[in-house]
């Protein structure tokens, strides 16, 4: 199975900050990567697919980049509703594995 | 509006069985592969199983292979997960999810909690 490793595991930031979360795959996955946002008690929500494509309805302050083994999710200017846990997911091969999550907390 | 609604979760003893359902609406259910993903309390997301659009092909995570069975009824727009020989480590919220372009999960249901405990 492909292992997905996110860093950091948690990060504290303030409204208006720029935040970057990293995801590394244990082997090359081309651009077969998605990012999800999950708030407490809620289902995950798709933000980014194919590494850099913004899902419909997702604010443009979210962006994704990378290919191969290294990927990033960037939030350009944090809003109060962005404080949540973020997961990456590889879709290059089954099983479609997820990263362990990055918890974004208010500073 | 595309909607997925899970049901069937609850408390079950180790070794017991449970069947989860996922009712789909707002899209042509019979055209889509479907997936189950679970999340243990306070933990991350783990893919469990998938089924193709007509139900003829299925896949499972190694941790549930031989114990869980995914199925669907396209006439009823419903996805199922039959869970047998349940273990404490199967305790989790179980989500059904529709894949976009077969691989990106969107949307997800609200989840149903399965607790395996004596």
CSV table of N, CA, C and O in Angstrom, one decimal, chain B residues 35-92:
chain,number,residue,atom,x,y,z
B,35,UNK,N,-18.4,3.8,-2.6
B,35,UNK,CA,-17.4,3.4,-1.6
B,35,UNK,C,-17.9,3.5,-0.2
B,35,UNK,O,-18.8,4.3,0.1
B,36,UNK,N,-17.3,2.7,0.7
B,36,UNK,CA,-17.4,2.9,2.2
B,36,UNK,C,-16.0,3.3,2.7
B,36,UNK,O,-15.0,2.7,2.4
B,37,UNK,N,-16.0,4.3,3.6
B,37,UNK,CA,-14.8,4.8,4.3
B,37,UNK,C,-15.2,4.8,5.8
B,37,UNK,O,-16.3,5.3,6.1
B,38,UNK,N,-14.2,4.5,6.6
B,38,UNK,CA,-14.5,4.6,8.1
B,38,UNK,C,-13.5,5.4,8.8
B,38,UNK,O,-12.4,5.7,8.3
B,39,UNK,N,-13.9,5.8,10.0
B,39,UNK,CA,-13.1,6.7,10.8
B,39,UNK,C,-13.3,6.3,12.3
B,39,UNK,O,-14.4,6.5,12.9
B,40,UNK,N,-12.3,5.7,12.9
B,40,UNK,CA,-12.3,5.3,14.3
B,40,UNK,C,-12.4,6.6,15.1
B,40,UNK,O,-11.9,7.6,14.7
B,41,UNK,N,-12.9,6.5,16.3
B,41,UNK,CA,-13.0,7.8,17.2
B,41,UNK,C,-11.6,8.4,17.3
B,41,UNK,O,-10.7,7.8,17.8
B,42,UNK,N,-11.6,9.7,17.0
B,42,UNK,CA,-10.4,10.5,17.1
B,42,UNK,C,-9.2,10.1,16.1
B,42,UNK,O,-8.1,10.6,16.3
B,43,UNK,N,-9.5,9.3,15.2
B,43,UNK,CA,-8.5,8.8,14.2
B,43,UNK,C,-8.8,9.3,12.8
B,43,UNK,O,-9.7,10.1,12.6
B,44,UNK,N,-8.0,8.9,11.9
B,44,UNK,CA,-8.1,9.3,10.5
B,44,UNK,C,-9.0,8.5,9.7
B,44,UNK,O,-9.7,7.6,10.2
B,45,UNK,N,-9.0,8.8,8.4
B,45,UNK,CA,-9.9,8.1,7.4
B,45,UNK,C,-9.3,6.9,6.8
B,45,UNK,O,-8.1,6.9,6.5
B,46,UNK,N,-10.1,5.8,6.7
B,46,UNK,CA,-9.6,4.6,6.2
B,46,UNK,C,-10.6,4.0,5.2
B,46,UNK,O,-11.8,3.8,5.5
B,47,UNK,N,-10.1,3.8,3.9
B,47,UNK,CA,-11.0,3.2,2.9
B,47,UNK,C,-11.3,1.8,3.3
B,47,UNK,O,-10.5,1.0,3.7
B,48,UNK,N,-12.6,1.4,3.1
B,48,UNK,CA,-13.1,0.1,3.5
B,48,UNK,C,-13.4,-0.8,2.3
B,48,UNK,O,-12.9,-2.0,2.2
B,49,UNK,N,-14.2,-0.3,1.3
B,49,UNK,CA,-14.7,-1.1,0.3
B,49,UNK,C,-15.2,-0.3,-0.9
B,49,UNK,O,-15.6,0.9,-0.7
B,50,UNK,N,-15.3,-0.9,-2.1
B,50,UNK,CA,-15.9,-0.2,-3.2
B,50,UNK,C,-16.7,-1.3,-4.0
B,50,UNK,O,-16.5,-2.5,-4.0
B,51,UNK,N,-17.6,-0.7,-4.8
B,51,UNK,CA,-18.4,-1.6,-5.7
B,51,UNK,C,-18.7,-0.8,-7.0
B,51,UNK,O,-18.9,0.4,-7.0
B,52,UNK,N,-18.6,-1.6,-8.1
B,52,UNK,CA,-18.9,-0.9,-9.4
B,52,UNK,C,-20.3,-0.6,-9.6
B,52,UNK,O,-21.2,-0.9,-8.8
B,53,UNK,N,-20.7,0.0,-10.7
B,53,UNK,CA,-22.0,0.5,-10.9
B,53,UNK,C,-23.1,-0.5,-11.0
B,53,UNK,O,-24.2,-0.3,-10.5
B,54,UNK,N,-22.8,-1.7,-11.5
B,54,UNK,CA,-23.8,-2.7,-11.6
B,54,UNK,C,-23.7,-3.8,-10.6
B,54,UNK,O,-24.4,-4.8,-10.6
B,55,UNK,N,-22.7,-3.6,-9.7
B,55,UNK,CA,-22.5,-4.6,-8.6
B,55,UNK,C,-21.7,-5.8,-8.9
B,55,UNK,O,-21.6,-6.7,-8.0
B,56,UNK,N,-21.2,-5.9,-10.1
B,56,UNK,CA,-20.5,-7.1,-10.5
B,56,UNK,C,-19.0,-7.2,-10.0
B,56,UNK,O,-18.4,-8.3,-10.1
B,57,UNK,N,-18.5,-6.1,-9.5
B,57,UNK,CA,-17.1,-6.1,-9.1
B,57,UNK,C,-17.0,-5.3,-7.8
B,57,UNK,O,-17.5,-4.3,-7.6
B,58,UNK,N,-16.3,-6.0,-6.8
B,58,UNK,CA,-16.1,-5.4,-5.5
B,58,UNK,C,-14.6,-5.5,-5.1
B,58,UNK,O,-13.9,-6.3,-5.6
B,59,UNK,N,-14.2,-4.6,-4.1
B,59,UNK,CA,-12.9,-4.6,-3.6
B,59,UNK,C,-13.0,-4.3,-2.1
B,59,UNK,O,-13.9,-3.6,-1.7
B,60,UNK,N,-12.0,-4.8,-1.3
B,60,UNK,CA,-12.1,-4.6,0.2
B,60,UNK,C,-10.7,-4.3,0.7
B,60,UNK,O,-9.7,-4.8,0.2
B,61,UNK,N,-10.6,-3.6,1.8
B,61,UNK,CA,-9.4,-3.5,2.5
B,61,UNK,C,-9.0,-4.8,3.2
B,61,UNK,O,-9.9,-5.6,3.5
B,62,UNK,N,-7.8,-5.1,3.3
B,62,UNK,CA,-7.3,-6.3,3.9
B,62,UNK,C,-7.9,-6.6,5.3
B,62,UNK,O,-8.2,-7.7,5.7
B,63,UNK,N,-8.1,-5.5,6.0
B,63,UNK,CA,-8.6,-5.6,7.4
B,63,UNK,C,-10.0,-6.1,7.5
B,63,UNK,O,-10.5,-6.5,8.6
B,64,UNK,N,-10.8,-6.0,6.4
B,64,UNK,CA,-12.2,-6.4,6.5
B,64,UNK,C,-12.5,-7.6,5.5
B,64,UNK,O,-13.6,-8.1,5.5
B,65,UNK,N,-11.5,-7.9,4.7
B,65,UNK,CA,-11.8,-9.0,3.7
B,65,UNK,C,-12.2,-10.3,4.3
B,65,UNK,O,-11.6,-10.7,5.3
B,66,UNK,N,-13.2,-10.9,3.7
B,66,UNK,CA,-13.8,-12.1,4.3
B,66,UNK,C,-14.8,-11.9,5.4
B,66,UNK,O,-15.5,-12.9,5.8
B,67,UNK,N,-14.9,-10.7,5.9
B,67,UNK,CA,-15.9,-10.4,7.0
B,67,UNK,C,-17.0,-9.5,6.5
B,67,UNK,O,-18.1,-9.6,7.0
B,68,UNK,N,-16.6,-8.5,5.7
B,68,UNK,CA,-17.6,-7.5,5.2
B,68,UNK,C,-18.0,-7.8,3.7
B,68,UNK,O,-17.1,-8.3,3.0
B,69,UNK,N,-19.2,-7.5,3.4
B,69,UNK,CA,-19.7,-7.6,2.0
B,69,UNK,C,-20.4,-6.4,1.6
B,69,UNK,O,-21.4,-5.9,2.2
B,70,UNK,N,-19.9,-5.8,0.5
B,70,UNK,CA,-20.6,-4.6,-0.1
B,70,UNK,C,-21.6,-5.1,-1.1
B,70,UNK,O,-21.3,-6.0,-1.9
B,71,UNK,N,-22.7,-4.4,-1.2
B,71,UNK,CA,-23.7,-4.7,-2.3
B,71,UNK,C,-24.5,-3.5,-2.6
B,71,UNK,O,-24.4,-2.5,-1.9
B,72,UNK,N,-25.3,-3.6,-3.6
B,72,UNK,CA,-26.2,-2.4,-3.9
B,72,UNK,C,-27.5,-2.9,-4.6
B,72,UNK,O,-27.5,-4.0,-5.1
B,73,UNK,N,-28.5,-2.1,-4.4
B,73,UNK,CA,-29.8,-2.3,-5.1
B,73,UNK,C,-30.1,-1.1,-5.9
B,73,UNK,O,-30.5,0.0,-5.4
B,74,UNK,N,-29.8,-1.1,-7.2
B,74,UNK,CA,-30.0,0.1,-8.0
B,74,UNK,C,-31.4,0.5,-8.2
B,74,UNK,O,-31.7,1.6,-8.4
B,75,UNK,N,-32.3,-0.5,-8.0
B,75,UNK,CA,-33.8,-0.2,-8.1
B,75,UNK,C,-34.2,0.6,-6.9
B,75,UNK,O,-35.2,1.4,-7.0
B,76,UNK,N,-33.5,0.4,-5.8
B,76,UNK,CA,-33.9,1.2,-4.6
B,76,UNK,C,-32.9,2.3,-4.3
B,76,UNK,O,-33.0,3.0,-3.2
B,77,UNK,N,-31.9,2.5,-5.2
B,77,UNK,CA,-30.9,3.6,-5.0
B,77,UNK,C,-30.2,3.5,-3.6
B,77,UNK,O,-30.0,4.5,-2.9
B,78,UNK,N,-29.9,2.3,-3.3
B,78,UNK,CA,-29.3,2.0,-1.9
B,78,UNK,C,-28.1,1.2,-2.0
B,78,UNK,O,-28.0,0.2,-2.7
B,79,UNK,N,-27.1,1.6,-1.2
B,79,UNK,CA,-25.8,0.9,-1.0
B,79,UNK,C,-25.8,0.2,0.3
B,79,UNK,O,-26.4,0.7,1.3
B,80,UNK,N,-25.2,-1.0,0.4
B,80,UNK,CA,-25.2,-1.7,1.7
B,80,UNK,C,-23.8,-2.1,2.1
B,80,UNK,O,-22.9,-2.3,1.2
B,81,UNK,N,-23.6,-2.4,3.4
B,81,UNK,CA,-22.4,-3.0,3.9
B,81,UNK,C,-22.8,-4.0,4.9
B,81,UNK,O,-23.2,-3.6,6.0
B,82,UNK,N,-22.7,-5.3,4.6
B,82,UNK,CA,-22.9,-6.3,5.6
B,82,UNK,C,-21.6,-6.6,6.3
B,82,UNK,O,-20.6,-7.0,5.7
B,83,UNK,N,-21.7,-6.5,7.6
B,83,UNK,CA,-20.5,-6.6,8.5
B,83,UNK,C,-20.7,-7.8,9.4
B,83,UNK,O,-21.6,-7.8,10.3
B,84,UNK,N,-19.9,-8.8,9.3
B,84,UNK,CA,-20.0,-10.0,10.1
B,84,UNK,C,-18.7,-10.1,10.9
B,84,UNK,O,-17.7,-9.5,10.6
B,85,UNK,N,-18.7,-11.0,12.0
B,85,UNK,CA,-17.6,-11.3,12.8
B,85,UNK,C,-16.9,-10.0,13.3
B,85,UNK,O,-15.7,-9.8,13.2
B,86,UNK,N,-17.7,-9.1,13.8
B,86,UNK,CA,-17.2,-7.7,14.1
B,86,UNK,C,-16.3,-7.8,15.3
B,86,UNK,O,-16.4,-8.6,16.2
B,87,UNK,N,-15.3,-6.9,15.3
B,87,UNK,CA,-14.2,-6.8,16.3
B,87,UNK,C,-14.2,-5.4,16.9
B,87,UNK,O,-14.8,-4.5,16.3
B,88,UNK,N,-13.6,-5.3,18.0
B,88,UNK,CA,-13.6,-4.0,18.7
B,88,UNK,C,-12.9,-2.9,17.8
B,88,UNK,O,-13.3,-1.8,17.8
B,89,UNK,N,-11.9,-3.4,17.0
B,89,UNK,CA,-11.2,-2.4,16.1
B,89,UNK,C,-12.1,-2.0,14.9
B,89,UNK,O,-11.6,-1.2,14.1
B,90,UNK,N,-13.3,-2.6,14.7
B,90,UNK,CA,-14.2,-2.1,13.7
B,90,UNK,C,-15.0,-0.9,14.2
B,90,UNK,O,-15.8,-0.4,13.4
B,91,UNK,N,-14.9,-0.6,15.4
B,91,UNK,CA,-15.6,0.6,16.0
B,91,UNK,C,-15.2,1.8,15.2
B,91,UNK,O,-14.0,2.2,15.2
B,92,UNK,N,-16.2,2.5,14.6
B,92,UNK,CA,-15.9,3.7,13.8
B,92,UNK,C,-17.2,4.3,13.3
B,92,UNK,O,-18.3,3.7,13.4
